[in-house]
Amino acid sequence: MKIALFGGTFDPIHRGHIEVARAAQQQIGLDRILFVPANVPPHKAEKPRASFFDRYAMVVLATMQEKAFVPSLLEAPAEGPVPAAAAKKSSNPLSAPRNYSIDTVRRFKQTLKQSDRLFFLTGIDAFKDIAKWRDPEALLQECEFIVASRPGFSLADVANALPAGIRPPAAAIKPFAKQEASGPLVLRGATIHLLANVHQPASATAVRQAVAGKKSANRFLDPAVADYIRKKGLYK
Ligand code: ATP
């Protein structure tokens, strides 16, 4: 089976996420896509606005109609109090330990069969910081990446984002500065599939801003998610 992990804050999940997952499913022929809300996202300066449980509930609602889309608790908060050692490592002693993709991927791989092929699905705006993720070279070796492009990003942006150890030399990247990021990019130590056809302008920031400003965010949301946000009074 071809299986992808789609990690995100999903604060809240919106049509952009669903479009990315659909494009990946069609272009790569994925059998399953696990939507993995992060408890404490390592790459974002701000904490999520909604609790992990609300974000997970919205992921369940938004993925209900799609057979291959599966909500995942791989990065759920640990039950019980945060261990003292983990709390000490964090800059905020009361916060939970952060989720690192390399740990999630390695943990999940232990549950897979030899014949399974694992992918990591992400948007290009998250991927452009991959060199700052924990153990990026190991992560790129553990699984193939699927990166959803957004207008304005080139193939050179993707190559430049790679960690130094596998990044092609600058002179080799330069000619691709104007080439749309699409197709497979196979390097020693990384295989990256680029999805060019996702042009969904939705973002979680736009949803939160609309709700806070008492404007409708319905065009970005699954109706069940919009209902949930109203019922729970989220993002006011
Ligand atoms: P925020 O606006 O709070 O930064 P977001 O809308 O980017 O959030 P995340 O949960 O952070 O949502 O996104 C998870 C992944 O989905 C990221 O890799 C992000 O790049 C990607 N993504 C989100 N929206 C889109 C979109 N409209 N098109 C392509 N990729 C997207």
mmCIF file with all atom_site columns, C-alpha atoms in Angstrom, residues 13-180:
data_model
loop_
_atom_site.group_PDB
_atom_site.id
_atom_site.type_symbol
_atom_site.label_atom_id
_atom_site.label_alt_id
_atom_site.label_comp_id
_atom_site.label_asym_id
_atom_site.label_entity_id
_atom_site.label_seq_id
_atom_site.pdbx_PDB_ins_code
_atom_site.Cartn_x
_atom_site.Cartn_y
_atom_site.Cartn_z
_atom_site.occupancy
_atom_site.B_iso_or_equiv
_atom_site.pdbx_formal_charge
_atom_site.auth_seq_id
_atom_site.auth_comp_id
_atom_site.auth_asym_id
_atom_site.auth_atom_id
_atom_site.pdbx_PDB_model_num
ATOM 1   C CA . ILE A 1 13  ? -8.807  22.003 8.749   1.00 0.00 ? 13  ILE A CA 1
ATOM 2   C CA . HIS A 1 14  ? -10.059 23.707 5.549   1.00 0.00 ? 14  HIS A CA 1
ATOM 3   C CA . ARG A 1 15  ? -10.648 23.133 1.834   1.00 0.00 ? 15  ARG A CA 1
ATOM 4   C CA . GLY A 1 16  ? -6.979  23.813 1.038   1.00 0.00 ? 16  GLY A CA 1
ATOM 5   C CA . HIS A 1 17  ? -5.961  20.752 3.074   1.00 0.00 ? 17  HIS A CA 1
ATOM 6   C CA . ILE A 1 18  ? -8.589  18.569 1.411   1.00 0.00 ? 18  ILE A CA 1
ATOM 7   C CA . GLU A 1 19  ? -7.545  19.742 -2.078  1.00 0.00 ? 19  GLU A CA 1
ATOM 8   C CA . VAL A 1 20  ? -3.892  19.007 -1.323  1.00 0.00 ? 20  VAL A CA 1
ATOM 9   C CA . ALA A 1 21  ? -4.792  15.502 -0.119  1.00 0.00 ? 21  ALA A CA 1
ATOM 10  C CA . ARG A 1 22  ? -7.003  14.849 -3.179  1.00 0.00 ? 22  ARG A CA 1
ATOM 11  C CA . ALA A 1 23  ? -4.287  15.998 -5.584  1.00 0.00 ? 23  ALA A CA 1
ATOM 12  C CA . ALA A 1 24  ? -1.731  13.771 -3.831  1.00 0.00 ? 24  ALA A CA 1
ATOM 13  C CA . GLN A 1 25  ? -4.106  10.814 -3.877  1.00 0.00 ? 25  GLN A CA 1
ATOM 14  C CA . GLN A 1 26  ? -4.741  11.188 -7.617  1.00 0.00 ? 26  GLN A CA 1
ATOM 15  C CA . GLN A 1 27  ? -1.218  12.018 -8.782  1.00 0.00 ? 27  GLN A CA 1
ATOM 16  C CA . ILE A 1 28  ? 0.698   9.538  -6.626  1.00 0.00 ? 28  ILE A CA 1
ATOM 17  C CA . GLY A 1 29  ? -2.010  6.861  -6.407  1.00 0.00 ? 29  GLY A CA 1
ATOM 18  C CA . LEU A 1 30  ? -2.096  6.870  -2.601  1.00 0.00 ? 30  LEU A CA 1
ATOM 19  C CA . ASP A 1 31  ? -4.232  4.214  -0.901  1.00 0.00 ? 31  ASP A CA 1
ATOM 20  C CA . ARG A 1 32  ? -4.452  6.035  2.454   1.00 0.00 ? 32  ARG A CA 1
ATOM 21  C CA . ILE A 1 33  ? -3.755  9.488  3.759   1.00 0.00 ? 33  ILE A CA 1
ATOM 22  C CA . LEU A 1 34  ? -3.480  9.890  7.517   1.00 0.00 ? 34  LEU A CA 1
ATOM 23  C CA . PHE A 1 35  ? -4.301  13.417 8.712   1.00 0.00 ? 35  PHE A CA 1
ATOM 24  C CA . VAL A 1 36  ? -2.065  13.959 11.742  1.00 0.00 ? 36  VAL A CA 1
ATOM 25  C CA . PRO A 1 37  ? -2.893  17.041 13.833  1.00 0.00 ? 37  PRO A CA 1
ATOM 26  C CA . ALA A 1 38  ? 0.163   18.127 15.803  1.00 0.00 ? 38  ALA A CA 1
ATOM 27  C CA . ASN A 1 39  ? -0.257  18.551 19.547  1.00 0.00 ? 39  ASN A CA 1
ATOM 28  C CA . VAL A 1 40  ? 2.429   21.242 19.727  1.00 0.00 ? 40  VAL A CA 1
ATOM 29  C CA . PRO A 1 41  ? 3.660   22.118 16.223  1.00 0.00 ? 41  PRO A CA 1
ATOM 30  C CA . PRO A 1 42  ? 7.465   22.593 16.323  1.00 0.00 ? 42  PRO A CA 1
ATOM 31  C CA . HIS A 1 43  ? 7.630   25.018 13.358  1.00 0.00 ? 43  HIS A CA 1
ATOM 32  C CA . LYS A 1 44  ? 5.133   27.604 14.479  1.00 0.00 ? 44  LYS A CA 1
ATOM 33  C CA . ALA A 1 45  ? 5.943   30.446 16.842  1.00 0.00 ? 45  ALA A CA 1
ATOM 34  C CA . GLU A 1 46  ? 2.346   30.728 18.045  1.00 0.00 ? 46  GLU A CA 1
ATOM 35  C CA . LYS A 1 47  ? 0.453   28.046 19.911  1.00 0.00 ? 47  LYS A CA 1
ATOM 36  C CA . PRO A 1 48  ? -2.670  26.681 18.183  1.00 0.00 ? 48  PRO A CA 1
ATOM 37  C CA . ARG A 1 49  ? -5.845  28.583 19.088  1.00 0.00 ? 49  ARG A CA 1
ATOM 38  C CA . ALA A 1 50  ? -8.121  25.544 19.370  1.00 0.00 ? 50  ALA A CA 1
ATOM 39  C CA . SER A 1 51  ? -7.320  22.608 21.649  1.00 0.00 ? 51  SER A CA 1
ATOM 40  C CA . PHE A 1 52  ? -5.883  19.398 20.197  1.00 0.00 ? 52  PHE A CA 1
ATOM 41  C CA . PHE A 1 53  ? -9.250  17.724 20.800  1.00 0.00 ? 53  PHE A CA 1
ATOM 42  C CA . ASP A 1 54  ? -11.245 20.363 18.902  1.00 0.00 ? 54  ASP A CA 1
ATOM 43  C CA . ARG A 1 55  ? -8.759  20.289 16.015  1.00 0.00 ? 55  ARG A CA 1
ATOM 44  C CA . TYR A 1 56  ? -8.916  16.489 15.889  1.00 0.00 ? 56  TYR A CA 1
ATOM 45  C CA . ALA A 1 57  ? -12.752 16.550 15.978  1.00 0.00 ? 57  ALA A CA 1
ATOM 46  C CA . MET A 1 58  ? -12.762 18.927 13.002  1.00 0.00 ? 58  MET A CA 1
ATOM 47  C CA . VAL A 1 59  ? -10.358 16.638 11.110  1.00 0.00 ? 59  VAL A CA 1
ATOM 48  C CA . VAL A 1 60  ? -12.776 13.751 11.728  1.00 0.00 ? 60  VAL A CA 1
ATOM 49  C CA . LEU A 1 61  ? -15.703 15.793 10.384  1.00 0.00 ? 61  LEU A CA 1
ATOM 50  C CA . ALA A 1 62  ? -13.839 17.044 7.294   1.00 0.00 ? 62  ALA A CA 1
ATOM 51  C CA . THR A 1 63  ? -12.512 13.620 6.264   1.00 0.00 ? 63  THR A CA 1
ATOM 52  C CA . MET A 1 64  ? -15.702 11.627 6.850   1.00 0.00 ? 64  MET A CA 1
ATOM 53  C CA . GLN A 1 65  ? -16.810 11.483 3.196   1.00 0.00 ? 65  GLN A CA 1
ATOM 54  C CA . GLU A 1 66  ? -13.465 10.256 1.822   1.00 0.00 ? 66  GLU A CA 1
ATOM 55  C CA . LYS A 1 67  ? -12.740 6.573  2.180   1.00 0.00 ? 67  LYS A CA 1
ATOM 56  C CA . ALA A 1 68  ? -8.969  6.934  1.932   1.00 0.00 ? 68  ALA A CA 1
ATOM 57  C CA . PHE A 1 69  ? -8.689  9.883  4.362   1.00 0.00 ? 69  PHE A CA 1
ATOM 58  C CA . VAL A 1 70  ? -8.078  8.739  7.934   1.00 0.00 ? 70  VAL A CA 1
ATOM 59  C CA . PRO A 1 71  ? -7.886  10.944 11.057  1.00 0.00 ? 71  PRO A CA 1
ATOM 60  C CA . SER A 1 72  ? -4.834  10.026 13.122  1.00 0.00 ? 72  SER A CA 1
ATOM 61  C CA . LEU A 1 73  ? -3.900  10.306 16.790  1.00 0.00 ? 73  LEU A CA 1
ATOM 62  C CA . LEU A 1 74  ? -0.187  9.713  16.112  1.00 0.00 ? 74  LEU A CA 1
ATOM 63  C CA . GLU A 1 75  ? 0.703   13.086 17.673  1.00 0.00 ? 75  GLU A CA 1
ATOM 64  C CA . ALA A 1 76  ? -1.992  13.178 20.351  1.00 0.00 ? 76  ALA A CA 1
ATOM 65  C CA . PRO A 1 77  ? -0.990  14.558 23.751  1.00 0.00 ? 77  PRO A CA 1
ATOM 66  C CA . ALA A 1 78  ? 0.222   11.927 26.174  1.00 0.00 ? 78  ALA A CA 1
ATOM 67  C CA . GLU A 1 79  ? -2.291  11.040 28.860  1.00 0.00 ? 79  GLU A CA 1
ATOM 68  C CA . GLY A 1 80  ? -1.573  12.201 32.381  1.00 0.00 ? 80  GLY A CA 1
ATOM 69  C CA . PRO A 1 81  ? 0.853   14.898 33.571  1.00 0.00 ? 81  PRO A CA 1
ATOM 70  C CA . VAL A 1 82  ? 3.822   15.942 31.405  1.00 0.00 ? 82  VAL A CA 1
ATOM 71  C CA . PRO A 1 83  ? 6.959   14.089 32.601  1.00 0.00 ? 83  PRO A CA 1
ATOM 72  C CA . ALA A 1 84  ? 9.291   16.468 34.500  1.00 0.00 ? 84  ALA A CA 1
ATOM 73  C CA . ALA A 1 85  ? 12.235  15.767 32.167  1.00 0.00 ? 85  ALA A CA 1
ATOM 74  C CA . ALA A 1 86  ? 10.184  16.639 29.065  1.00 0.00 ? 86  ALA A CA 1
ATOM 75  C CA . ALA A 1 87  ? 8.762   19.785 30.655  1.00 0.00 ? 87  ALA A CA 1
ATOM 76  C CA . LYS A 1 88  ? 12.309  20.888 31.614  1.00 0.00 ? 88  LYS A CA 1
ATOM 77  C CA . LYS A 1 89  ? 13.498  20.638 27.997  1.00 0.00 ? 89  LYS A CA 1
ATOM 78  C CA . SER A 1 90  ? 10.683  22.884 26.771  1.00 0.00 ? 90  SER A CA 1
ATOM 79  C CA . SER A 1 91  ? 11.012  26.695 26.932  1.00 0.00 ? 91  SER A CA 1
ATOM 80  C CA . ASN A 1 92  ? 7.611   26.758 28.631  1.00 0.00 ? 92  ASN A CA 1
ATOM 81  C CA . PRO A 1 93  ? 7.709   24.401 31.637  1.00 0.00 ? 93  PRO A CA 1
ATOM 82  C CA . LEU A 1 94  ? 3.947   23.906 31.502  1.00 0.00 ? 94  LEU A CA 1
ATOM 83  C CA . SER A 1 95  ? 3.784   23.001 27.824  1.00 0.00 ? 95  SER A CA 1
ATOM 84  C CA . ALA A 1 96  ? 3.780   19.491 26.421  1.00 0.00 ? 96  ALA A CA 1
ATOM 85  C CA . PRO A 1 97  ? 6.838   18.138 24.548  1.00 0.00 ? 97  PRO A CA 1
ATOM 86  C CA . ARG A 1 98  ? 6.870   19.110 20.877  1.00 0.00 ? 98  ARG A CA 1
ATOM 87  C CA . ASN A 1 99  ? 6.124   16.659 18.076  1.00 0.00 ? 99  ASN A CA 1
ATOM 88  C CA . TYR A 1 100 ? 8.970   16.085 15.658  1.00 0.00 ? 100 TYR A CA 1
ATOM 89  C CA . SER A 1 101 ? 8.139   14.563 12.274  1.00 0.00 ? 101 SER A CA 1
ATOM 90  C CA . ILE A 1 102 ? 11.195  12.279 12.368  1.00 0.00 ? 102 ILE A CA 1
ATOM 91  C CA . ASP A 1 103 ? 9.904   10.644 15.604  1.00 0.00 ? 103 ASP A CA 1
ATOM 92  C CA . THR A 1 104 ? 6.357   10.309 14.271  1.00 0.00 ? 104 THR A CA 1
ATOM 93  C CA . VAL A 1 105 ? 7.576   8.790  10.988  1.00 0.00 ? 105 VAL A CA 1
ATOM 94  C CA . ARG A 1 106 ? 9.888   6.295  12.711  1.00 0.00 ? 106 ARG A CA 1
ATOM 95  C CA . ARG A 1 107 ? 7.187   5.285  15.180  1.00 0.00 ? 107 ARG A CA 1
ATOM 96  C CA . PHE A 1 108 ? 4.622   4.850  12.417  1.00 0.00 ? 108 PHE A CA 1
ATOM 97  C CA . LYS A 1 109 ? 7.016   2.863  10.196  1.00 0.00 ? 109 LYS A CA 1
ATOM 98  C CA . GLN A 1 110 ? 7.179   0.170  12.863  1.00 0.00 ? 110 GLN A CA 1
ATOM 99  C CA . THR A 1 111 ? 3.511   -0.585 12.155  1.00 0.00 ? 111 THR A CA 1
ATOM 100 C CA . LEU A 1 112 ? 3.959   -0.924 8.380   1.00 0.00 ? 112 LEU A CA 1
ATOM 101 C CA . LYS A 1 113 ? 4.498   -4.018 6.232   1.00 0.00 ? 113 LYS A CA 1
ATOM 102 C CA . GLN A 1 114 ? 7.659   -4.480 4.151   1.00 0.00 ? 114 GLN A CA 1
ATOM 103 C CA . SER A 1 115 ? 5.623   -3.981 0.996   1.00 0.00 ? 115 SER A CA 1
ATOM 104 C CA . ASP A 1 116 ? 4.169   -0.626 2.169   1.00 0.00 ? 116 ASP A CA 1
ATOM 105 C CA . ARG A 1 117 ? 5.593   2.615  0.793   1.00 0.00 ? 117 ARG A CA 1
ATOM 106 C CA . LEU A 1 118 ? 5.509   5.656  3.073   1.00 0.00 ? 118 LEU A CA 1
ATOM 107 C CA . PHE A 1 119 ? 5.190   9.282  1.966   1.00 0.00 ? 119 PHE A CA 1
ATOM 108 C CA . PHE A 1 120 ? 5.146   12.548 3.899   1.00 0.00 ? 120 PHE A CA 1
ATOM 109 C CA . LEU A 1 121 ? 2.731   15.121 2.512   1.00 0.00 ? 121 LEU A CA 1
ATOM 110 C CA . THR A 1 122 ? 3.303   18.815 3.087   1.00 0.00 ? 122 THR A CA 1
ATOM 111 C CA . GLY A 1 123 ? 2.705   22.236 1.535   1.00 0.00 ? 123 GLY A CA 1
ATOM 112 C CA . ILE A 1 124 ? 5.597   24.133 0.010   1.00 0.00 ? 124 ILE A CA 1
ATOM 113 C CA . ASP A 1 125 ? 5.425   26.899 2.616   1.00 0.00 ? 125 ASP A CA 1
ATOM 114 C CA . ALA A 1 126 ? 6.141   24.346 5.349   1.00 0.00 ? 126 ALA A CA 1
ATOM 115 C CA . PHE A 1 127 ? 8.707   22.496 3.191   1.00 0.00 ? 127 PHE A CA 1
ATOM 116 C CA . LYS A 1 128 ? 10.775  25.620 2.558   1.00 0.00 ? 128 LYS A CA 1
ATOM 117 C CA . ASP A 1 129 ? 11.863  25.445 6.221   1.00 0.00 ? 129 ASP A CA 1
ATOM 118 C CA . ILE A 1 130 ? 12.712  21.727 6.137   1.00 0.00 ? 130 ILE A CA 1
ATOM 119 C CA . ALA A 1 131 ? 16.408  22.348 6.761   1.00 0.00 ? 131 ALA A CA 1
ATOM 120 C CA . LYS A 1 132 ? 15.381  23.672 10.230  1.00 0.00 ? 132 LYS A CA 1
ATOM 121 C CA . TRP A 1 133 ? 13.330  20.579 11.131  1.00 0.00 ? 133 TRP A CA 1
ATOM 122 C CA . ARG A 1 134 ? 14.869  17.989 13.436  1.00 0.00 ? 134 ARG A CA 1
ATOM 123 C CA . ASP A 1 135 ? 17.194  15.582 11.521  1.00 0.00 ? 135 ASP A CA 1
ATOM 124 C CA . PRO A 1 136 ? 15.999  16.698 8.066   1.00 0.00 ? 136 PRO A CA 1
ATOM 125 C CA . GLU A 1 137 ? 18.376  14.446 6.113   1.00 0.00 ? 137 GLU A CA 1
ATOM 126 C CA . ALA A 1 138 ? 17.307  11.377 8.078   1.00 0.00 ? 138 ALA A CA 1
ATOM 127 C CA . LEU A 1 139 ? 13.652  12.295 7.587   1.00 0.00 ? 139 LEU A CA 1
ATOM 128 C CA . LEU A 1 140 ? 14.108  12.644 3.813   1.00 0.00 ? 140 LEU A CA 1
ATOM 129 C CA . GLN A 1 141 ? 15.691  9.195  3.798   1.00 0.00 ? 141 GLN A CA 1
ATOM 130 C CA . GLU A 1 142 ? 12.969  7.576  5.905   1.00 0.00 ? 142 GLU A CA 1
ATOM 131 C CA . CYS A 1 143 ? 10.178  8.403  3.433   1.00 0.00 ? 143 CYS A CA 1
ATOM 132 C CA . GLU A 1 144 ? 9.449   10.027 0.096   1.00 0.00 ? 144 GLU A CA 1
ATOM 133 C CA . PHE A 1 145 ? 8.070   13.558 0.227   1.00 0.00 ? 145 PHE A CA 1
ATOM 134 C CA . ILE A 1 146 ? 5.057   14.952 -1.608  1.00 0.00 ? 146 ILE A CA 1
ATOM 135 C CA . VAL A 1 147 ? 5.119   18.737 -1.683  1.00 0.00 ? 147 VAL A CA 1
ATOM 136 C CA . ALA A 1 148 ? 2.076   20.726 -2.770  1.00 0.00 ? 148 ALA A CA 1
ATOM 137 C CA . SER A 1 149 ? 3.152   23.795 -4.652  1.00 0.00 ? 149 SER A CA 1
ATOM 138 C CA . ARG A 1 150 ? 1.540   27.196 -4.491  1.00 0.00 ? 150 ARG A CA 1
ATOM 139 C CA . PRO A 1 151 ? 1.626   29.822 -7.228  1.00 0.00 ? 151 PRO A CA 1
ATOM 140 C CA . GLY A 1 152 ? 4.854   31.798 -7.189  1.00 0.00 ? 152 GLY A CA 1
ATOM 141 C CA . PHE A 1 153 ? 7.104   28.935 -6.045  1.00 0.00 ? 153 PHE A CA 1
ATOM 142 C CA . SER A 1 154 ? 9.663   27.479 -8.467  1.00 0.00 ? 154 SER A CA 1
ATOM 143 C CA . LEU A 1 155 ? 11.576  24.218 -8.673  1.00 0.00 ? 155 LEU A CA 1
ATOM 144 C CA . ALA A 1 156 ? 14.639  26.193 -7.533  1.00 0.00 ? 156 ALA A CA 1
ATOM 145 C CA . ASP A 1 157 ? 12.802  27.169 -4.294  1.00 0.00 ? 157 ASP A CA 1
ATOM 146 C CA . VAL A 1 158 ? 12.272  23.483 -3.516  1.00 0.00 ? 158 VAL A CA 1
ATOM 147 C CA . ALA A 1 159 ? 15.913  22.577 -4.247  1.00 0.00 ? 159 ALA A CA 1
ATOM 148 C CA . ASN A 1 160 ? 17.206  25.564 -2.232  1.00 0.00 ? 160 ASN A CA 1
ATOM 149 C CA . ALA A 1 161 ? 15.139  24.491 0.766   1.00 0.00 ? 161 ALA A CA 1
ATOM 150 C CA . LEU A 1 162 ? 16.969  21.155 1.046   1.00 0.00 ? 162 LEU A CA 1
ATOM 151 C CA . PRO A 1 163 ? 19.450  20.581 3.876   1.00 0.00 ? 163 PRO A CA 1
ATOM 152 C CA . ALA A 1 164 ? 23.062  21.325 2.862   1.00 0.00 ? 164 ALA A CA 1
ATOM 153 C CA . GLY A 1 165 ? 24.108  17.648 2.704   1.00 0.00 ? 165 GLY A CA 1
ATOM 154 C CA . ILE A 1 166 ? 21.737  16.841 -0.162  1.00 0.00 ? 166 ILE A CA 1
ATOM 155 C CA . ARG A 1 167 ? 21.200  20.253 -1.740  1.00 0.00 ? 167 ARG A CA 1
ATOM 156 C CA . PRO A 1 168 ? 22.477  20.384 -5.339  1.00 0.00 ? 168 PRO A CA 1
ATOM 157 C CA . PRO A 1 169 ? 25.179  23.010 -5.990  1.00 0.00 ? 169 PRO A CA 1
ATOM 158 C CA . ALA A 1 170 ? 23.896  26.591 -6.497  1.00 0.00 ? 170 ALA A CA 1
ATOM 159 C CA . ALA A 1 171 ? 24.983  26.628 -10.167 1.00 0.00 ? 171 ALA A CA 1
ATOM 160 C CA . ALA A 1 172 ? 22.877  23.510 -10.843 1.00 0.00 ? 172 ALA A CA 1
ATOM 161 C CA . ILE A 1 173 ? 19.795  25.045 -9.164  1.00 0.00 ? 173 ILE A CA 1
ATOM 162 C CA . LYS A 1 174 ? 19.922  28.494 -10.823 1.00 0.00 ? 174 LYS A CA 1
ATOM 163 C CA . PRO A 1 175 ? 18.491  27.478 -14.250 1.00 0.00 ? 175 PRO A CA 1
ATOM 164 C CA . PHE A 1 176 ? 15.300  26.258 -12.499 1.00 0.00 ? 176 PHE A CA 1
ATOM 165 C CA . ALA A 1 177 ? 14.465  29.634 -10.897 1.00 0.00 ? 177 ALA A CA 1
ATOM 166 C CA . LYS A 1 178 ? 11.588  30.187 -13.332 1.00 0.00 ? 178 LYS A CA 1
ATOM 167 C CA . GLN A 1 179 ? 10.450  26.574 -13.703 1.00 0.00 ? 179 GLN A CA 1
ATOM 168 C CA . GLU A 1 180 ? 7.175   25.702 -11.994 1.00 0.00 ? 180 GLU A CA 1
#
